[in-house]
Coordinates of C-alpha atoms and ligand atoms in Angstrom, one line a residue:
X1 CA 55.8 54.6 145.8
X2 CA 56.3 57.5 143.6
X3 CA 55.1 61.1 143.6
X4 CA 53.2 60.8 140.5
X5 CA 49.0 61.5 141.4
X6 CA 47.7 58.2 140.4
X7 CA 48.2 54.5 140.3
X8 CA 50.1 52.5 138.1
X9 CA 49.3 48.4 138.1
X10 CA 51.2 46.2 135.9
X11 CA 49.9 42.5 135.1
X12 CA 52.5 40.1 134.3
X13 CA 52.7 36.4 133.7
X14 CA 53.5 33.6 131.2
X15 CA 50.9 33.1 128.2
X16 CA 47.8 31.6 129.8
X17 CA 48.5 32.4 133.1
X18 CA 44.9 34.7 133.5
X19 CA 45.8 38.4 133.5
X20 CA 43.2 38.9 131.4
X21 CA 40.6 37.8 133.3
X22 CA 42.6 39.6 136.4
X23 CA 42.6 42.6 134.9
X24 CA 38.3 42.8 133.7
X25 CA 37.5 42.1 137.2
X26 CA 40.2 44.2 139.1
X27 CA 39.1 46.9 136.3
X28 CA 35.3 46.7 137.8
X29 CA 36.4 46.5 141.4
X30 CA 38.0 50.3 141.0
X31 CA 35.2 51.4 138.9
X32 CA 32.9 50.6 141.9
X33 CA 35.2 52.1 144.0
X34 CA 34.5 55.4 142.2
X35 CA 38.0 55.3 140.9
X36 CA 39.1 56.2 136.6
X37 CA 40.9 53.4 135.2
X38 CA 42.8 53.4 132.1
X39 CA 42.7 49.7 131.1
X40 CA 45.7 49.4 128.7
X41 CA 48.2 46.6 127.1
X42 CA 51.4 46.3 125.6
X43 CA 52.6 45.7 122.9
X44 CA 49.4 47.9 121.3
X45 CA 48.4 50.8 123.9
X46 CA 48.2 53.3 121.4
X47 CA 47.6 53.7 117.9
X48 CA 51.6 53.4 116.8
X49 CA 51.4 50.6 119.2
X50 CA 49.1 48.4 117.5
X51 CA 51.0 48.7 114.1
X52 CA 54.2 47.6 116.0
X53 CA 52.0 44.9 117.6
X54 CA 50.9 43.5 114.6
X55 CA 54.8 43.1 113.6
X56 CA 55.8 41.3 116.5
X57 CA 52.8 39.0 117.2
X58 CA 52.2 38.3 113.5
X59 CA 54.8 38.5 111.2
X60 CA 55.6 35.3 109.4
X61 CA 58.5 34.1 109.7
X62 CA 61.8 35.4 112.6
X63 CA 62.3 38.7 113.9
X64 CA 66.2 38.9 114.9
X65 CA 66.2 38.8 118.3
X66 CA 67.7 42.5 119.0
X67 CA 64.9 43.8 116.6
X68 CA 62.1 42.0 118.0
X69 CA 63.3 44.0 121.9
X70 CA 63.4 46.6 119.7
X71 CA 60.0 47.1 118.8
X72 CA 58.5 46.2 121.9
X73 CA 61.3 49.1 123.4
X74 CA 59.4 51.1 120.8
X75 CA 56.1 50.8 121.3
X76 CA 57.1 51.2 125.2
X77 CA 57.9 54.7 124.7
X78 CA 55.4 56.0 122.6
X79 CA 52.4 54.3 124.9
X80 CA 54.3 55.6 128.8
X81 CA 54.8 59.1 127.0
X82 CA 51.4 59.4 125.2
X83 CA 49.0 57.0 127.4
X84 CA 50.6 56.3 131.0
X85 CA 51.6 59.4 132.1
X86 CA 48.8 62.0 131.4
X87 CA 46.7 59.3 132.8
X88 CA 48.9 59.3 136.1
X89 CA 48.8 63.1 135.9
X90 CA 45.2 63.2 135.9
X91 CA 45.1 60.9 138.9
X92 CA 43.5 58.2 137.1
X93 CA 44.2 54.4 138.0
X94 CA 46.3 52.6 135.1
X95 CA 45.4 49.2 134.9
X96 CA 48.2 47.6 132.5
X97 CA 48.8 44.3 131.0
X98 CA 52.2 43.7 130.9
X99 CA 55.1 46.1 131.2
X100 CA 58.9 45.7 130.6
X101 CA 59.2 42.7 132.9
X102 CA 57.9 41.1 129.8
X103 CA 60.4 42.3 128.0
X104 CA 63.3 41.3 130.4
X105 CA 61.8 37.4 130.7
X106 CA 60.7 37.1 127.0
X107 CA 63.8 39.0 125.4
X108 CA 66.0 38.3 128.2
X109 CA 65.9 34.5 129.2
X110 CA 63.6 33.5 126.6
X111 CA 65.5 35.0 123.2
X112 CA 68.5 34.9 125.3
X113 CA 69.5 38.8 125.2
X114 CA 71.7 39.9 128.2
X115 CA 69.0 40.9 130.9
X116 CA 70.4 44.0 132.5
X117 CA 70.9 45.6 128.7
X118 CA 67.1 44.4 127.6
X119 CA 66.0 46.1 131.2
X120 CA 68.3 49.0 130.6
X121 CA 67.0 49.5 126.9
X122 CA 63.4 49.6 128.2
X123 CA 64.4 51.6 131.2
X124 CA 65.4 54.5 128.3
X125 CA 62.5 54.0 126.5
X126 CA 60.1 54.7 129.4
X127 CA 62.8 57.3 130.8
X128 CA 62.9 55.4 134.3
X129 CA 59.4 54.9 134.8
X130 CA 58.4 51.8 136.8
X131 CA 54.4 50.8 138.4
X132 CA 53.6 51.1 142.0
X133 CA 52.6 47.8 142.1
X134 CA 53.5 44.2 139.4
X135 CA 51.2 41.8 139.9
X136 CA 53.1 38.6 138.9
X137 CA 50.4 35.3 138.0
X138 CA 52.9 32.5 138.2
X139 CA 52.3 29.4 136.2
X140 CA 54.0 26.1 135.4
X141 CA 54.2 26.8 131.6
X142 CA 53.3 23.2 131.1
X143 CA 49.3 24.0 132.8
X144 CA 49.5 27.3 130.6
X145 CA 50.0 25.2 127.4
X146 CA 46.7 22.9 128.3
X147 CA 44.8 26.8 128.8
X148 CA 46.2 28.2 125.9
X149 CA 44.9 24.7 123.9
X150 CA 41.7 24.6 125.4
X151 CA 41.2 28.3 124.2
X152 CA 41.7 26.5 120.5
X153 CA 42.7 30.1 119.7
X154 CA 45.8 30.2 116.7
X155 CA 48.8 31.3 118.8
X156 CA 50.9 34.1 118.1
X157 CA 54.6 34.2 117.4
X158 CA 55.4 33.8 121.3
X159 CA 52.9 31.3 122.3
X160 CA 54.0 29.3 119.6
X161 CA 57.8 28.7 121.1
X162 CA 58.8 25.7 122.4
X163 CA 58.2 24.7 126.8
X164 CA 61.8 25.5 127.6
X165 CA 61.5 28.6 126.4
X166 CA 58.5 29.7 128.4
X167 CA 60.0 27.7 131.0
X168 CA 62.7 29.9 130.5
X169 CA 60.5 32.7 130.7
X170 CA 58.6 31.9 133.7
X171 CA 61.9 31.1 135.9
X172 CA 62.9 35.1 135.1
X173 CA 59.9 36.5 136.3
X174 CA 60.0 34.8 139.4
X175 CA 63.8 36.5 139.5
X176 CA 62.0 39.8 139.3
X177 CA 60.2 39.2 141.5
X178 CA 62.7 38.6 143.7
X179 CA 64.6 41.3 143.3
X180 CA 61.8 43.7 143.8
X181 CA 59.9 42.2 146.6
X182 CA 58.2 45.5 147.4
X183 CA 56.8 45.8 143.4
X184 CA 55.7 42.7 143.2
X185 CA 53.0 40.8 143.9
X186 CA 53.3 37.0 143.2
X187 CA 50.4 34.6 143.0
X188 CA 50.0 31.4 142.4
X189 CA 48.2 31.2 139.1
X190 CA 46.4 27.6 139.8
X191 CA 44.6 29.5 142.6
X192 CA 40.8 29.5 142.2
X193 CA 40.2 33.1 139.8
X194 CA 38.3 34.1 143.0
X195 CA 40.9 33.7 145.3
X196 CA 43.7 35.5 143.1
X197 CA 41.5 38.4 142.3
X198 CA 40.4 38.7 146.2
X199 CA 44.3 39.1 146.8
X200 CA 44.9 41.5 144.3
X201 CA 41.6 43.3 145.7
X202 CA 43.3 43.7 148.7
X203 CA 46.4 44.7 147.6
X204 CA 45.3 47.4 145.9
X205 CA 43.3 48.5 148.8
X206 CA 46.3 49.4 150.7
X207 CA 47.7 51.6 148.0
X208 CA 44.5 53.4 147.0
Ligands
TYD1 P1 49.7 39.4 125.3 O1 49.1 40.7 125.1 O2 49.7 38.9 126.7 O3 49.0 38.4 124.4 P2 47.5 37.9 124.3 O4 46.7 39.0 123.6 O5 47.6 36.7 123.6 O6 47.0 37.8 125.8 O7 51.2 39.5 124.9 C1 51.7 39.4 123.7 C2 53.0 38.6 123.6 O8 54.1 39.5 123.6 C3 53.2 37.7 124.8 O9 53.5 36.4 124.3 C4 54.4 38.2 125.5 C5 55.1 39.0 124.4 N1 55.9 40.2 124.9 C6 57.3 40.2 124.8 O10 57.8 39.2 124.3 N2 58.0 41.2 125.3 C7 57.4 42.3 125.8 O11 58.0 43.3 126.2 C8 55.9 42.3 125.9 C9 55.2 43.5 126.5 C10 55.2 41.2 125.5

Protein backbone atom coordinates (compact mmCIF):
# COMPACT_ATOMS: atom_id res chain seq x y z
CA UNK A 1 0.00 0.00 0.00
CA UNK A 2 1.03 3.50 -0.69
CA UNK A 3 0.56 6.80 1.10
CA UNK A 4 -1.54 8.35 -1.47
CA UNK A 5 -5.41 9.14 0.19
CA UNK A 6 -7.42 6.91 -2.00
CA UNK A 7 -7.67 3.65 -3.83
CA UNK A 8 -6.36 2.78 -6.97
CA UNK A 9 -8.00 -0.71 -8.74
CA UNK A 10 -6.67 -1.82 -11.93
CA UNK A 11 -8.75 -4.46 -14.16
CA UNK A 12 -6.80 -6.54 -16.37
CA UNK A 13 -7.39 -9.46 -18.63
CA UNK A 14 -7.23 -10.82 -22.14
CA UNK A 15 -9.99 -9.40 -24.63
CA UNK A 16 -13.32 -11.03 -23.47
CA UNK A 17 -12.32 -11.99 -20.36
CA UNK A 18 -15.28 -9.66 -18.48
CA UNK A 19 -13.72 -6.54 -16.87
CA UNK A 20 -16.28 -4.77 -18.09
CA UNK A 21 -18.85 -6.17 -16.60
CA UNK A 22 -16.44 -6.40 -13.32
CA UNK A 23 -15.86 -3.16 -13.25
CA UNK A 24 -20.14 -1.76 -13.56
CA UNK A 25 -20.84 -3.93 -10.73
CA UNK A 26 -17.64 -3.36 -8.52
CA UNK A 27 -18.32 0.46 -9.58
CA UNK A 28 -22.04 0.12 -7.77
CA UNK A 29 -20.85 -1.89 -4.87
CA UNK A 30 -18.52 1.31 -3.68
CA UNK A 31 -21.08 3.72 -4.67
CA UNK A 32 -23.39 1.88 -2.02
CA UNK A 33 -20.70 1.85 0.19
CA UNK A 34 -20.86 5.71 0.19
CA UNK A 35 -17.46 5.72 -1.48
CA UNK A 36 -16.43 8.34 -4.99
CA UNK A 37 -15.33 6.31 -7.76
CA UNK A 38 -13.64 7.52 -10.77
CA UNK A 39 -14.52 4.77 -13.35
CA UNK A 40 -11.76 5.28 -16.02
CA UNK A 41 -10.01 3.21 -19.00
CA UNK A 42 -7.00 3.19 -20.94
CA UNK A 43 -6.06 3.79 -23.75
CA UNK A 44 -8.84 6.91 -23.65
CA UNK A 45 -9.13 8.32 -19.98
CA UNK A 46 -8.97 11.75 -20.90
CA UNK A 47 -9.58 13.81 -23.72
CA UNK A 48 -5.84 13.50 -25.44
CA UNK A 49 -6.48 9.98 -24.56
CA UNK A 50 -9.30 9.23 -26.78
CA UNK A 51 -7.57 10.85 -29.90
CA UNK A 52 -4.55 8.44 -29.18
CA UNK A 53 -7.17 5.73 -28.67
CA UNK A 54 -8.68 6.11 -31.84
CA UNK A 55 -4.98 5.59 -33.46
CA UNK A 56 -4.23 2.50 -31.84
CA UNK A 57 -7.60 0.69 -31.88
CA UNK A 58 -8.50 1.90 -35.38
CA UNK A 59 -6.00 2.78 -37.62
CA UNK A 60 -5.99 0.72 -40.83
CA UNK A 61 -3.36 -0.88 -41.54
CA UNK A 62 0.22 -1.66 -38.89
CA UNK A 63 1.47 0.54 -36.24
CA UNK A 64 5.40 -0.36 -35.81
CA UNK A 65 5.55 -2.12 -32.91
CA UNK A 66 7.79 0.52 -30.81
CA UNK A 67 5.22 3.23 -31.92
CA UNK A 68 2.18 1.40 -31.08
CA UNK A 69 3.97 1.06 -26.93
CA UNK A 70 4.50 4.40 -27.71
CA UNK A 71 1.18 5.81 -27.80
CA UNK A 72 -0.26 3.79 -25.27
CA UNK A 73 3.11 5.08 -23.02
CA UNK A 74 1.49 8.36 -24.13
CA UNK A 75 -1.70 8.41 -23.29
CA UNK A 76 -0.42 6.72 -19.86
CA UNK A 77 1.03 9.83 -18.81
CA UNK A 78 -1.33 12.36 -19.72
CA UNK A 79 -4.42 10.22 -18.01
CA UNK A 80 -2.10 9.29 -14.30
CA UNK A 81 -0.99 13.10 -14.35
CA UNK A 82 -4.37 14.67 -15.25
CA UNK A 83 -7.06 11.91 -14.12
CA UNK A 84 -5.51 9.36 -11.50
CA UNK A 85 -3.80 11.40 -9.26
CA UNK A 86 -6.07 14.37 -8.33
CA UNK A 87 -8.57 11.67 -8.06
CA UNK A 88 -6.22 9.78 -5.45
CA UNK A 89 -5.57 13.19 -3.83
CA UNK A 90 -9.08 13.79 -3.23
CA UNK A 91 -9.46 10.44 -1.70
CA UNK A 92 -11.77 9.19 -4.30
CA UNK A 93 -11.73 5.35 -5.29
CA UNK A 94 -10.21 4.86 -9.01
CA UNK A 95 -11.79 2.16 -10.60
CA UNK A 96 -9.53 1.49 -13.83
CA UNK A 97 -9.72 -0.70 -16.77
CA UNK A 98 -6.48 -1.75 -17.66
CA UNK A 99 -3.11 -0.21 -16.65
CA UNK A 100 0.48 -0.88 -17.92
CA UNK A 101 0.31 -4.67 -17.31
CA UNK A 102 -1.49 -4.33 -20.59
CA UNK A 103 1.06 -2.82 -21.98
CA UNK A 104 3.83 -5.32 -20.71
CA UNK A 105 1.61 -8.58 -22.02
CA UNK A 106 0.23 -6.89 -25.33
CA UNK A 107 3.67 -4.93 -26.22
CA UNK A 108 5.72 -7.23 -24.47
CA UNK A 109 4.94 -11.03 -25.25
CA UNK A 110 2.32 -10.27 -27.75
CA UNK A 111 4.33 -7.61 -30.30
CA UNK A 112 7.41 -9.23 -28.89
CA UNK A 113 9.15 -5.92 -27.35
CA UNK A 114 11.69 -6.78 -24.49
CA UNK A 115 9.36 -6.79 -21.29
CA UNK A 116 11.50 -5.03 -18.66
CA UNK A 117 12.06 -1.94 -21.37
CA UNK A 118 8.07 -1.83 -22.28
CA UNK A 119 7.51 -1.92 -18.27
CA UNK A 120 10.37 0.50 -17.74
CA UNK A 121 8.95 2.95 -20.54
CA UNK A 122 5.52 2.94 -18.91
CA UNK A 123 7.10 3.06 -15.48
CA UNK A 124 8.46 6.78 -16.77
CA UNK A 125 5.44 7.71 -18.24
CA UNK A 126 3.40 7.26 -15.02
CA UNK A 127 6.60 8.41 -13.00
CA UNK A 128 6.49 5.12 -10.83
CA UNK A 129 3.00 4.91 -10.05
CA UNK A 130 1.50 1.54 -9.59
CA UNK A 131 -2.49 0.44 -8.13
CA UNK A 132 -3.01 -0.84 -4.66
CA UNK A 133 -4.63 -3.61 -5.96
CA UNK A 134 -4.69 -5.56 -10.07
CA UNK A 135 -7.34 -7.52 -10.46
CA UNK A 136 -6.25 -10.10 -13.05
CA UNK A 137 -9.60 -12.12 -15.02
CA UNK A 138 -7.72 -15.04 -16.47
CA UNK A 139 -9.04 -16.71 -19.53
CA UNK A 140 -8.04 -19.36 -22.02
CA UNK A 141 -7.96 -16.97 -25.07
CA UNK A 142 -9.60 -19.71 -26.96
CA UNK A 143 -13.20 -19.22 -24.55
CA UNK A 144 -12.50 -15.40 -25.03
CA UNK A 145 -12.61 -15.66 -28.88
CA UNK A 146 -16.24 -17.61 -28.63
CA UNK A 147 -17.29 -14.20 -26.12
CA UNK A 148 -15.75 -11.87 -28.27
CA UNK A 149 -17.81 -13.68 -31.40
CA UNK A 150 -20.96 -14.01 -29.74
CA UNK A 151 -20.72 -10.13 -29.00
CA UNK A 152 -20.83 -10.02 -33.08
CA UNK A 153 -19.11 -6.67 -32.33
CA UNK A 154 -16.21 -5.69 -35.35
CA UNK A 155 -12.93 -6.17 -33.42
CA UNK A 156 -10.39 -3.70 -33.00
CA UNK A 157 -6.78 -3.88 -34.13
CA UNK A 158 -5.91 -6.17 -30.97
CA UNK A 159 -8.77 -8.44 -30.97
CA UNK A 160 -8.28 -9.03 -34.38
CA UNK A 161 -4.58 -10.88 -33.94
CA UNK A 162 -4.19 -14.30 -34.28
CA UNK A 163 -4.74 -17.12 -30.78
CA UNK A 164 -1.00 -17.39 -30.27
CA UNK A 165 -0.74 -14.07 -29.79
CA UNK A 166 -3.32 -13.59 -27.09
CA UNK A 167 -2.09 -16.88 -25.98
CA UNK A 168 0.97 -15.06 -25.83
CA UNK A 169 -0.63 -12.43 -24.02
CA UNK A 170 -2.47 -14.27 -21.52
CA UNK A 171 0.70 -16.55 -20.37
CA UNK A 172 2.47 -12.84 -19.40
CA UNK A 173 -0.14 -11.69 -17.31
CA UNK A 174 -0.25 -14.68 -15.30
CA UNK A 175 3.88 -13.88 -15.03
CA UNK A 176 2.79 -10.63 -13.46
CA UNK A 177 0.94 -11.94 -11.54
CA UNK A 178 3.40 -13.92 -10.21
CA UNK A 179 5.77 -11.63 -9.60
CA UNK A 180 3.55 -9.37 -7.71
CA UNK A 181 1.52 -11.77 -5.63
CA UNK A 182 0.67 -8.95 -3.20
CA UNK A 183 -0.93 -6.61 -6.30
CA UNK A 184 -2.67 -9.07 -7.77
CA UNK A 185 -5.62 -10.62 -7.64
CA UNK A 186 -6.09 -13.62 -10.11
CA UNK A 187 -9.46 -15.13 -10.90
CA UNK A 188 -10.58 -17.54 -12.91
CA UNK A 189 -12.52 -15.86 -15.55
CA UNK A 190 -14.96 -19.00 -16.32
CA UNK A 191 -16.14 -18.47 -12.81
CA UNK A 192 -19.87 -17.63 -12.62
CA UNK A 193 -19.87 -13.29 -12.97
CA UNK A 194 -21.35 -13.70 -9.49
CA UNK A 195 -18.78 -15.50 -7.94
CA UNK A 196 -15.84 -13.35 -9.45
CA UNK A 197 -17.40 -10.11 -8.50
CA UNK A 198 -18.24 -11.58 -4.78
CA UNK A 199 -14.34 -12.14 -4.67
CA UNK A 200 -13.39 -8.95 -5.85
CA UNK A 201 -16.14 -7.58 -3.28
CA UNK A 202 -14.25 -8.92 -0.73
CA UNK A 203 -11.05 -8.00 -1.71
CA UNK A 204 -11.68 -4.68 -1.76
CA UNK A 205 -13.25 -4.78 1.51
CA UNK A 206 -10.08 -5.40 3.16
CA UNK A 207 -8.39 -2.37 1.69
CA UNK A 208 -11.21 0.08 2.06
P1 LIG B 1 -10.11 -2.38 -24.10
O1 LIG B 1 -10.43 -1.03 -23.63
O2 LIG B 1 -10.12 -3.51 -23.14
O3 LIG B 1 -11.02 -2.75 -25.34
P2 LIG B 1 -12.62 -2.85 -25.33
O4 LIG B 1 -13.15 -1.45 -25.38
O5 LIG B 1 -12.84 -3.63 -26.58
O6 LIG B 1 -13.00 -3.57 -24.07
O7 LIG B 1 -8.62 -2.34 -24.66
C1 LIG B 1 -8.27 -1.91 -25.87
C2 LIG B 1 -7.16 -2.77 -26.43
O8 LIG B 1 -5.90 -2.15 -26.20
C3 LIG B 1 -7.07 -4.17 -25.88
O9 LIG B 1 -7.08 -5.08 -26.96
C4 LIG B 1 -5.73 -4.23 -25.20
C5 LIG B 1 -4.94 -3.13 -25.83
N1 LIG B 1 -3.92 -2.50 -24.98
C6 LIG B 1 -2.58 -2.67 -25.27
O10 LIG B 1 -2.24 -3.36 -26.25
N2 LIG B 1 -1.64 -2.05 -24.51
C7 LIG B 1 -1.98 -1.26 -23.45
O11 LIG B 1 -1.10 -0.70 -22.77
C8 LIG B 1 -3.37 -1.10 -23.14
C9 LIG B 1 -3.79 -0.25 -21.98
C10 LIG B 1 -4.32 -1.75 -23.92
Amino acid sequence: MTERPGLWITLEGGDGSGKTTQAQLLEAWLGETGRTVVRTREPGGSEVGQLIRDIVLHHRGDIAPRAEALLYAADRAHHVATVVMPALERGEVVLQDRYLDSSVAYQGAGRVLDADEVRALSLWAAEGALPDLTVLLDLDPAAARLRLDAADKPFDRLEAEKLDFHVRVRDAFRKLADAEPERFLVLDAAASVEDISAAIRSRVADLI
